[in-house]
Amino acid sequence: MPLHAAIRSTRTRRLRAGGAVALGSFALACTVGLGTAHAADAAPATTVTKAQSTAQTSYTVQSGDHLIAIARTLNVPGGWQAIASANNLSSPYTIYPGQVLKLPAGTTAKTASSSASSSSASKAATASKASTSSSSSASTSASSSGVKTYANNLDGWIKESLDVMAKHNIPGSYNGIYRNVIRESSGNPKAINLWDSNAAKGIPSKGLLQVIQPTFNAYHVSGTSWDIYDPIANITAACNYAYHRYGSIDNVNGPY
């Protein structure tokens, strides 16, 4: 966020989401899979499925994860701040895929247990194989068509932005974008700052990298959406601004 009223961020500002975060797109891709219980077809044996909670003391970070999503999924007492404290993490709270995080006592992950007739289990296994085969075929088809796809989550947004930036010779790395996004918006594409000087002027900072509208318009990258809340458009415009002012988003380590 520029200090001269271009992109604004302070550690103490309050963010209020301009729209609800779509849990099905953002949080699910950044968190642990909770498992799926298959319902059995009508059969002599009765299928009973119930939710259970199991204690969890550690978590291995997956690509696209962030502390808020991990805390929500694992029901961490004290939220993401407790995870940060347990692992001696400080702003900008950067975590990496493969990193093992210690979880506070009382953390539980919901799982599902079920009992079913052998015939129902067999049907579920068959359905699972069919689904896997279908996914594999779809993936092969997409690959053969030469169309690159991206996950609809923070990891996917950053990767797609990097590809767009490469086409326009805008420098920047995954880690440089990620740590700034976490500091500015905690990964919420609908984040908006309604409390700082920019907000008082009627041009609040918005989106993943907290861009104000004039800056977004001036550094908008061709081929991306004109919606300031669009993750790709927001990231690429901010990185384009950082490129012209600081040489690269990688050189940004605080308010900009």
Coordinates of C-alpha atoms in Angstrom, one line a residue:
M1 CA 0.0 0.0 0.0
P2 CA 1.7 3.3 -1.1
L3 CA 2.6 5.7 1.7
H4 CA 1.5 8.5 -0.6
A5 CA -2.2 7.4 -0.7
A6 CA -1.8 4.8 -3.4
I7 CA -2.0 1.5 -1.5
R8 CA -2.6 1.7 2.2
S9 CA -2.2 -0.8 5.1
T10 CA -1.4 -0.6 8.8
R11 CA -1.0 -3.5 11.2
T12 CA -3.8 -2.0 13.3
R13 CA -6.4 -1.3 10.7
R14 CA -9.6 -3.2 10.7
L15 CA -10.6 -5.0 7.6
R16 CA -14.2 -5.5 6.8
A17 CA -15.2 -7.9 4.1
G18 CA -16.9 -6.2 1.2
G19 CA -18.6 -9.5 0.5
A20 CA -18.7 -12.8 2.1
V21 CA -15.8 -15.1 1.4
A22 CA -16.9 -18.0 -0.7
L23 CA -16.0 -20.8 1.6
G24 CA -16.4 -23.4 -1.2
S25 CA -13.7 -21.7 -3.3
F26 CA -11.2 -20.2 -0.9
A27 CA -11.3 -21.9 2.5
L28 CA -11.7 -25.5 1.2
A29 CA -8.7 -25.3 -1.1
C30 CA -6.5 -23.9 1.8
T31 CA -7.5 -26.4 4.4
V32 CA -7.5 -30.0 5.3
G33 CA -9.9 -32.4 3.5
L34 CA -12.5 -33.4 6.0
G35 CA -13.4 -36.8 4.4
T36 CA -16.6 -38.0 2.8
A37 CA -18.9 -40.7 4.1
H38 CA -20.8 -42.6 1.3
A39 CA -24.4 -43.3 1.9
A40 CA -25.4 -46.9 1.3
D41 CA -28.2 -48.0 -1.0
A42 CA -31.3 -49.7 0.5
A43 CA -30.1 -53.0 1.9
P44 CA -30.8 -55.3 4.8
A45 CA -28.0 -53.7 6.8
T46 CA -28.5 -50.2 8.1
T47 CA -25.9 -47.6 7.5
V48 CA -25.1 -45.3 10.3
T49 CA -22.8 -42.3 9.8
K50 CA -21.8 -40.0 12.6
A51 CA -19.4 -37.2 13.1
Q52 CA -16.5 -37.7 15.5
S53 CA -13.8 -35.3 16.7
T54 CA -10.2 -36.4 17.1
A55 CA -7.4 -34.6 18.9
Q56 CA -4.7 -33.2 16.6
T57 CA -1.3 -31.9 17.7
S58 CA 0.3 -31.0 14.4
Y59 CA -0.5 -30.1 10.9
T60 CA 1.5 -30.2 7.7
V61 CA 1.0 -27.1 5.6
Q62 CA -0.4 -27.7 2.1
S63 CA 0.0 -25.5 -1.0
G64 CA -2.5 -22.5 -0.7
D65 CA -2.9 -22.8 3.1
H66 CA -3.0 -19.8 5.4
L67 CA -3.3 -19.6 9.2
I68 CA -6.9 -18.4 9.3
A69 CA -8.2 -21.3 7.2
I70 CA -6.2 -23.8 9.1
A71 CA -7.6 -22.5 12.4
R72 CA -11.2 -22.6 11.2
T73 CA -11.0 -26.1 9.8
L74 CA -9.2 -27.7 12.8
N75 CA -11.3 -25.8 15.4
V76 CA -8.2 -24.3 17.0
P77 CA -8.8 -22.7 20.4
G78 CA -7.7 -19.1 20.2
G79 CA -7.8 -19.1 16.4
W80 CA -4.9 -18.4 14.0
Q81 CA -3.2 -16.2 16.6
A82 CA -2.8 -19.3 18.8
I83 CA -1.1 -21.2 16.0
A84 CA 1.2 -18.3 15.3
S85 CA 2.1 -18.1 19.0
A86 CA 2.7 -21.9 19.3
N87 CA 5.1 -21.7 16.3
N88 CA 6.8 -18.4 17.1
L89 CA 5.5 -16.8 13.9
S90 CA 5.3 -13.1 13.5
S91 CA 4.1 -10.7 10.9
P92 CA 3.7 -11.3 8.0
Y93 CA 3.1 -14.9 9.3
T94 CA 4.5 -16.6 6.3
I95 CA 4.1 -20.4 6.1
Y96 CA 5.3 -22.8 3.4
P97 CA 4.0 -26.1 1.9
G98 CA 5.5 -29.1 3.9
Q99 CA 6.1 -27.0 7.0
V100 CA 4.9 -28.9 10.2
L101 CA 2.9 -26.6 12.5
K102 CA 2.4 -27.3 16.2
L103 CA -1.2 -27.0 17.2
P104 CA -2.5 -25.7 20.5
A105 CA -4.0 -28.2 23.0
G106 CA -7.7 -28.8 22.4
T107 CA -7.5 -28.7 18.6
T108 CA -9.8 -31.2 17.0
A109 CA -10.5 -32.2 13.4
K110 CA -13.9 -33.6 12.5
T111 CA -13.9 -36.9 10.8
A112 CA -16.7 -39.3 9.7
S113 CA -17.1 -42.9 10.7
S114 CA -19.7 -45.2 9.1
S115 CA -20.7 -48.8 9.1
A116 CA -22.4 -50.4 6.1
S117 CA -23.1 -53.7 4.5
S118 CA -20.4 -55.2 2.4
S119 CA -22.4 -54.8 -0.7
S120 CA -22.8 -51.1 -0.1
A121 CA -19.1 -50.7 0.6
S122 CA -18.4 -52.5 -2.7
K123 CA -20.7 -50.1 -4.5
A124 CA -19.0 -47.1 -2.9
A125 CA -15.6 -48.4 -4.0
T126 CA -16.8 -48.9 -7.5
A127 CA -18.2 -45.4 -7.6
S128 CA -14.9 -44.0 -6.3
K129 CA -13.0 -45.8 -9.0
A130 CA -15.3 -44.5 -11.7
S131 CA -14.9 -41.0 -10.3
T132 CA -11.1 -41.2 -10.3
S133 CA -11.2 -42.6 -13.9
S134 CA -13.5 -39.7 -15.0
S135 CA -11.2 -37.1 -13.3
S136 CA -8.1 -38.6 -14.9
S137 CA -9.8 -38.5 -18.4
A138 CA -10.8 -34.9 -17.8
S139 CA -7.3 -34.0 -16.8
T140 CA -5.8 -35.7 -19.8
S141 CA -8.3 -33.9 -22.1
A142 CA -7.5 -30.5 -20.6
S143 CA -3.8 -31.2 -20.9
S144 CA -4.1 -32.3 -24.5
S145 CA -6.1 -29.2 -25.4
G146 CA -3.2 -27.0 -24.1
V147 CA -5.5 -25.1 -21.8
K148 CA -3.8 -24.3 -18.4
T149 CA -6.2 -24.3 -15.4
Y150 CA -5.7 -22.9 -12.0
A151 CA -7.2 -23.6 -8.6
N152 CA -9.8 -21.1 -7.4
N153 CA -7.9 -20.3 -4.2
L154 CA -5.0 -18.2 -3.1
D155 CA -2.4 -20.6 -4.5
G156 CA -4.1 -20.6 -7.9
W157 CA -4.6 -16.9 -7.9
I158 CA -0.9 -16.2 -7.3
K159 CA 0.2 -18.8 -9.9
E160 CA -2.2 -17.4 -12.5
S161 CA -1.1 -13.8 -11.7
L162 CA 2.6 -14.8 -12.1
D163 CA 1.8 -16.2 -15.6
V164 CA 0.0 -13.0 -16.6
M165 CA 2.9 -10.9 -15.1
A166 CA 5.5 -13.0 -17.1
K167 CA 3.7 -12.1 -20.3
H168 CA 4.0 -8.4 -19.5
N169 CA 7.5 -8.6 -18.1
I170 CA 6.4 -7.6 -14.6
P171 CA 8.8 -9.1 -12.0
G172 CA 7.8 -10.9 -8.8
S173 CA 7.9 -14.2 -7.1
Y174 CA 5.3 -16.5 -5.4
N175 CA 6.7 -15.8 -2.0
G176 CA 6.9 -12.1 -2.5
I177 CA 3.2 -11.9 -3.5
Y178 CA 2.1 -14.4 -0.8
R179 CA 3.7 -12.6 2.2
N180 CA 2.3 -9.3 1.1
V181 CA -1.2 -10.7 0.5
I182 CA -1.2 -12.2 4.0
R183 CA -0.1 -9.0 5.6
E184 CA -2.5 -6.8 3.6
S185 CA -5.7 -8.9 3.6
S186 CA -5.0 -12.3 5.2
G187 CA -5.9 -13.8 1.8
N188 CA -9.5 -12.3 1.6
P189 CA -10.2 -11.1 -1.9
K190 CA -13.1 -9.0 -0.7
A191 CA -11.2 -7.2 2.1
I192 CA -11.7 -3.5 2.3
N193 CA -10.2 -0.9 4.7
L194 CA -12.8 1.7 5.8
W195 CA -10.7 3.3 8.5
D196 CA -7.6 4.9 7.1
S197 CA -6.9 8.2 5.3
N198 CA -7.7 6.7 1.9
A199 CA -11.1 5.7 3.2
A200 CA -11.7 9.2 4.6
K201 CA -11.1 10.5 1.1
G202 CA -13.6 8.1 -0.4
I203 CA -11.1 5.7 -2.0
P204 CA -10.7 2.8 0.4
S205 CA -8.0 0.1 -0.1
K206 CA -9.6 -3.0 -1.5
G207 CA -8.8 -6.6 -2.4
L208 CA -6.0 -9.0 -1.8
L209 CA -3.2 -6.4 -2.0
Q210 CA -5.3 -3.5 -0.7
V211 CA -5.3 -1.3 -3.8
I212 CA -7.1 2.0 -4.1
Q213 CA -9.1 2.6 -7.2
P214 CA -6.9 5.3 -8.8
T215 CA -3.8 3.1 -8.5
F216 CA -5.7 0.1 -9.8
N217 CA -6.8 2.1 -12.8
A218 CA -3.3 3.5 -13.5
Y219 CA -1.5 0.2 -13.2
H220 CA -4.2 -2.2 -14.5
V221 CA -2.7 -5.0 -16.5
S222 CA -4.2 -5.6 -19.9
G223 CA -6.2 -8.8 -20.3
T224 CA -7.4 -8.9 -16.6
S225 CA -10.7 -7.9 -15.2
W226 CA -11.6 -4.3 -14.4
D227 CA -13.1 -5.4 -11.2
I228 CA -10.8 -4.3 -8.4
Y229 CA -11.9 -7.2 -6.2
D230 CA -10.9 -9.8 -8.9
P231 CA -8.0 -11.7 -7.4
I232 CA -5.9 -11.8 -10.6
A233 CA -6.6 -8.2 -11.6
N234 CA -5.9 -7.0 -8.0
I235 CA -2.6 -8.9 -7.7
T236 CA -1.2 -8.0 -11.1
A237 CA -2.1 -4.3 -10.8
A238 CA -0.4 -4.1 -7.3
C239 CA 2.6 -5.9 -8.6
N240 CA 2.8 -3.6 -11.6
Y241 CA 2.7 -0.6 -9.3
A242 CA 5.4 -2.1 -7.0
Y243 CA 7.5 -2.8 -10.1
H244 CA 7.5 0.8 -11.2
R245 CA 8.0 2.2 -7.7
Y246 CA 10.2 -0.4 -5.9
G247 CA 11.5 -2.6 -8.7
S248 CA 9.4 -5.6 -7.7
I249 CA 6.8 -6.7 -5.2
D250 CA 9.6 -8.8 -3.7
N251 CA 11.2 -5.6 -2.4
V252 CA 8.0 -4.7 -0.5
N253 CA 8.2 -5.7 3.2
G254 CA 5.7 -3.3 4.7
P255 CA 3.4 -0.4 3.9
Y256 CA 3.9 0.6 0.4

